[in-house]
Short mmCIF file of C-alpha atoms in Angstrom, two decimals:
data_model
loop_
_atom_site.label_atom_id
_atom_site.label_comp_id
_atom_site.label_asym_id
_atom_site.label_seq_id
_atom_site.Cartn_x
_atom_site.Cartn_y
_atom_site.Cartn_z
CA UNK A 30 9.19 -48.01 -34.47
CA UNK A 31 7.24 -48.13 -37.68
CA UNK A 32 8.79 -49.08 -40.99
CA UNK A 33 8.86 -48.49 -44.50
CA UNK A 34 10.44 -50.72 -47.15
CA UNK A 35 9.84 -47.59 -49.73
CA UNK A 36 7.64 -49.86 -51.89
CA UNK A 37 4.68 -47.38 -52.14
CA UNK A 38 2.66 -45.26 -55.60
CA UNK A 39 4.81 -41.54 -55.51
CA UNK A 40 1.75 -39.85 -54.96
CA UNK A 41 0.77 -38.53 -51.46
CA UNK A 42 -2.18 -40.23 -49.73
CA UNK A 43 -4.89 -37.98 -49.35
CA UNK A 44 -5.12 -38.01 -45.85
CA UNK A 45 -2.63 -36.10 -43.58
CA UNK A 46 0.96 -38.19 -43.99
CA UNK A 47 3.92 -38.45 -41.41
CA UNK A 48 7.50 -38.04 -42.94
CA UNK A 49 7.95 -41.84 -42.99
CA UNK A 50 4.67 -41.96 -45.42
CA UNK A 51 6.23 -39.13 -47.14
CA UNK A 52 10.13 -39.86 -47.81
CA UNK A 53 9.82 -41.97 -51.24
CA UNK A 54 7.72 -39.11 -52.66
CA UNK A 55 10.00 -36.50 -51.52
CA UNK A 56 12.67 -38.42 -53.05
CA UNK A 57 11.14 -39.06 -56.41
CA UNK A 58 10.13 -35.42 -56.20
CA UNK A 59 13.25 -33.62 -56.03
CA UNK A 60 15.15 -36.69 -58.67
CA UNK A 61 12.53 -35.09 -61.13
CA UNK A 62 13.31 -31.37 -59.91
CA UNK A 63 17.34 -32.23 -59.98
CA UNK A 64 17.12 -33.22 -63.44
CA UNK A 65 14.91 -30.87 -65.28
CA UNK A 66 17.82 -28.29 -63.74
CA UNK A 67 20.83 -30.32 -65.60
CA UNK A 68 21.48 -32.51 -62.78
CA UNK A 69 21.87 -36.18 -62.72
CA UNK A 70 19.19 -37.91 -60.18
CA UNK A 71 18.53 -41.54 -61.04
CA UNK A 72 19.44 -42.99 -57.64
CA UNK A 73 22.45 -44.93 -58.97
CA UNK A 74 25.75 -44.14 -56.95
CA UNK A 75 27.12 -42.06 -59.67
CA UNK A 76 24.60 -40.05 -59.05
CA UNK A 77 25.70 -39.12 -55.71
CA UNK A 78 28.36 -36.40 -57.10
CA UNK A 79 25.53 -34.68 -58.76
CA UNK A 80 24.00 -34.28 -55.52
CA UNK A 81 26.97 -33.01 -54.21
CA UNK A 82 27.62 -30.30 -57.05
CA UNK A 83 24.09 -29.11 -56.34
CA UNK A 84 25.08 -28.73 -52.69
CA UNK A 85 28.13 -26.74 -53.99
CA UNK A 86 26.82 -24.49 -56.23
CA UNK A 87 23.33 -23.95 -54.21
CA UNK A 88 24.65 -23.09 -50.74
CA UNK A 89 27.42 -22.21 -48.66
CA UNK A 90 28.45 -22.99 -45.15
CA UNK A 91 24.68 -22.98 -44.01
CA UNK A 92 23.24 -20.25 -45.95
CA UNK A 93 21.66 -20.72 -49.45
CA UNK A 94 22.82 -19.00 -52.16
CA UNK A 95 20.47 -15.77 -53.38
CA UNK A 96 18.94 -17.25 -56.15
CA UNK A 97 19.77 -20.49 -56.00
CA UNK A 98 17.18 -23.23 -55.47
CA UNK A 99 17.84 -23.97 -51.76
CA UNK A 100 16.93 -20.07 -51.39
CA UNK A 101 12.79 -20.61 -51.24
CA UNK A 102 11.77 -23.68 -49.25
CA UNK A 103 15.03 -24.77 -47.69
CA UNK A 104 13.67 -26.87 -45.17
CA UNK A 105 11.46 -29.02 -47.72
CA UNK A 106 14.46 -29.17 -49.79
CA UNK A 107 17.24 -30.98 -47.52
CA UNK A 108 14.27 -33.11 -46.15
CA UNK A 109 13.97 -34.33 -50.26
CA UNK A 110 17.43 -34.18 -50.36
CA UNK A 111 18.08 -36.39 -47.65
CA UNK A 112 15.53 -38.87 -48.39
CA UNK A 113 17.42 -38.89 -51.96
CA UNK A 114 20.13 -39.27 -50.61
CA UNK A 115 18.87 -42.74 -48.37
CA UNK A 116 16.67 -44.38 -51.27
CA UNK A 117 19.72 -43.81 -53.10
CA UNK A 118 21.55 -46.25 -50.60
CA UNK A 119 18.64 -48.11 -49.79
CA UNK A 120 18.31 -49.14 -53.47
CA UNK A 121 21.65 -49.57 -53.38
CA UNK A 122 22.38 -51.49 -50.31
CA UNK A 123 18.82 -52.59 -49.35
CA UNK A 124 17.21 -51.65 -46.30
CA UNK A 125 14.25 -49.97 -44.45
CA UNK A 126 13.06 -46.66 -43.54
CA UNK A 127 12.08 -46.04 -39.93
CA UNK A 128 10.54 -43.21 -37.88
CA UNK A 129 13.99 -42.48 -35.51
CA UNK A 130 11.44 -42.52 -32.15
CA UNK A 131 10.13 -39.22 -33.52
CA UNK A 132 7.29 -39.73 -36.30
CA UNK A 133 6.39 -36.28 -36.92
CA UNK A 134 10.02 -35.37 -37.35
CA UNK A 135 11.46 -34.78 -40.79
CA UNK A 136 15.05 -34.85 -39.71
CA UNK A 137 14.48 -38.04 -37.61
CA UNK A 138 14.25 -40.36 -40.00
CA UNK A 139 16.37 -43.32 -39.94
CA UNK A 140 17.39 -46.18 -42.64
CA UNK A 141 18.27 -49.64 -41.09
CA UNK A 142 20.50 -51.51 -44.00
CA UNK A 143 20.59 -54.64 -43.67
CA UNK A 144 23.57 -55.35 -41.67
CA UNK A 145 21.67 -53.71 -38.65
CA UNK A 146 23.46 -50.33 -39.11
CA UNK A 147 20.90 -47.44 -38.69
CA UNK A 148 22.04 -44.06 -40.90
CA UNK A 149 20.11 -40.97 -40.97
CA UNK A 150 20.90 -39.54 -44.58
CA UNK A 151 18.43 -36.53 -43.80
CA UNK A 152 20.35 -35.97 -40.99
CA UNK A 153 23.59 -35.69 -43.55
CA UNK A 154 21.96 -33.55 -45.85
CA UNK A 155 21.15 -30.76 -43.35
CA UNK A 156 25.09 -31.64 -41.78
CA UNK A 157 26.58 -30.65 -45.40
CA UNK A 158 24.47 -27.74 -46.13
CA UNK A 159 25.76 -26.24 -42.65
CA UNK A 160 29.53 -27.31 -42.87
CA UNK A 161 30.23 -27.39 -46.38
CA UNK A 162 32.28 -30.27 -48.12
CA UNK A 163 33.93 -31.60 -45.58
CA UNK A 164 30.56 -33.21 -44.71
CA UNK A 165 30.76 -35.21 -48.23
CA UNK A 166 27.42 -36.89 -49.19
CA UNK A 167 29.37 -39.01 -51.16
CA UNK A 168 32.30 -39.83 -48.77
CA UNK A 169 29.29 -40.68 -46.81
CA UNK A 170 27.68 -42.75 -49.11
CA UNK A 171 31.01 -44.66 -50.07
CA UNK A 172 32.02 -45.39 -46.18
CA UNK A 173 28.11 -46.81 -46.01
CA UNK A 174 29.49 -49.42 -48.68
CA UNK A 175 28.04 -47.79 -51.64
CA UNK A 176 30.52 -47.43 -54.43
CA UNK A 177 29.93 -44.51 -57.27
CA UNK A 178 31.74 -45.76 -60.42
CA UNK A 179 35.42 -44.62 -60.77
CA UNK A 180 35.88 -41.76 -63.54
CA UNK A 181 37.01 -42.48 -66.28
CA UNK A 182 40.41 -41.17 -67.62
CA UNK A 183 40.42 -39.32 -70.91
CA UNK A 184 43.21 -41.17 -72.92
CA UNK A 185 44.98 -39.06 -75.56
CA UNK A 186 47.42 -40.29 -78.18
CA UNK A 187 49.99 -38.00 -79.13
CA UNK A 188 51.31 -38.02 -82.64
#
C-alpha cells in the first residue's frame, strides 16, 4: 500500500500522477475555488459547515443543480471535495493518505489516522452528494474526533 503524509509542493508533477500523488493538490485546488465563490475553505473544522452548505446549495439527492458548480466536472469535483474533506481531518487529527488496494482509483483512497482507523472521506463526499444530508460531512467529521467550534450565541440586552 503506498503512502502519503500530504507533505508535497501543490503543483502537479509533470509526469503522469496517480490519485494518491494527486489528493493534496486537489485539495488545495478546490480550498482556493471554494473561497473565491464566498465559501470558507481553510481546512480548520469550522470550515467543515461551509463544505456542507456548498453540498446543499450545489446538488440534490445525486444530481447537481443546473448551474451550480457541481454541474460541469462533477466527478473531479467530489474527488477535490473529498480529499478536502480528509486533509481537513488529517491536519486536524494527523494521519496518512493511502492508495485503498486500488492506485488508479479516485474514490479508493483511504486516510489511516493515527489510531489505526482507516476513513475514506472521498468515499463520503460522493455518499452525501447521492443521499443528501443525512450523509453529514460534518457529523462525519465530528464522530472521526474532529470538533468544529460551537456557534456562538448572539446575546441581546433588552432595555
Amino acid at each position: 500500500m503506498t503512502e502519503h503524509t500530504g507533505e508535497t509542493s501543490p503543483e502537479p508533477s509533470g509526469s503522469a500522477s496517480s490519485p494518491l500523488d494527486d489528493v493534496v493538490t486537489a485539495a488545495e485546488w478546490i480550498a482556493r475555488a471554494l473561497e473565491s465563490s464566498g465559501y470558507r475553505a481553510d481546512f480548520t473544522p469550522g470550515s467543515l459547515g461551509d463544505i456542507e452548505r456548498f453540498m446543499t446549495e450545489h446538488s440534490a439527492q445525486g444530481t447537481a443543480v443546473a448551474g451550480g458548480l457541481l454541474a460541469v466536472d462533477p466527478g473531479s469535483r467530489l474527488f477535490a471535495l473529498g480529499a478536502y474533506l480528509g486533509e481537513t481531518v488529517r491536519r486536524g487529527l494527523g494521519g496518512t493518505w493511502e492508495d485503498g488496494g486500488d492506485p488508479d482509483s479516485l474514490t479508493d483512497l483511504v486516510l489511516r489516522l493515527p489510531d489505526g482507523a482507516v476513513v475514506r472521506p472521498v468515499q463520503r463526499v460522493i455518499k452525501r452528494f447521492r443521499n443528501g444530508s443525512e450523509d453529514s460531512i460534518t457529523g462525519y467529521a465530528v464522530g472521526l474526533g474532529l470538533h468544529p467550534p460551537a456557534r456562538r450565541r448572539a446575546w441581546f440586552r433588552r432595555g
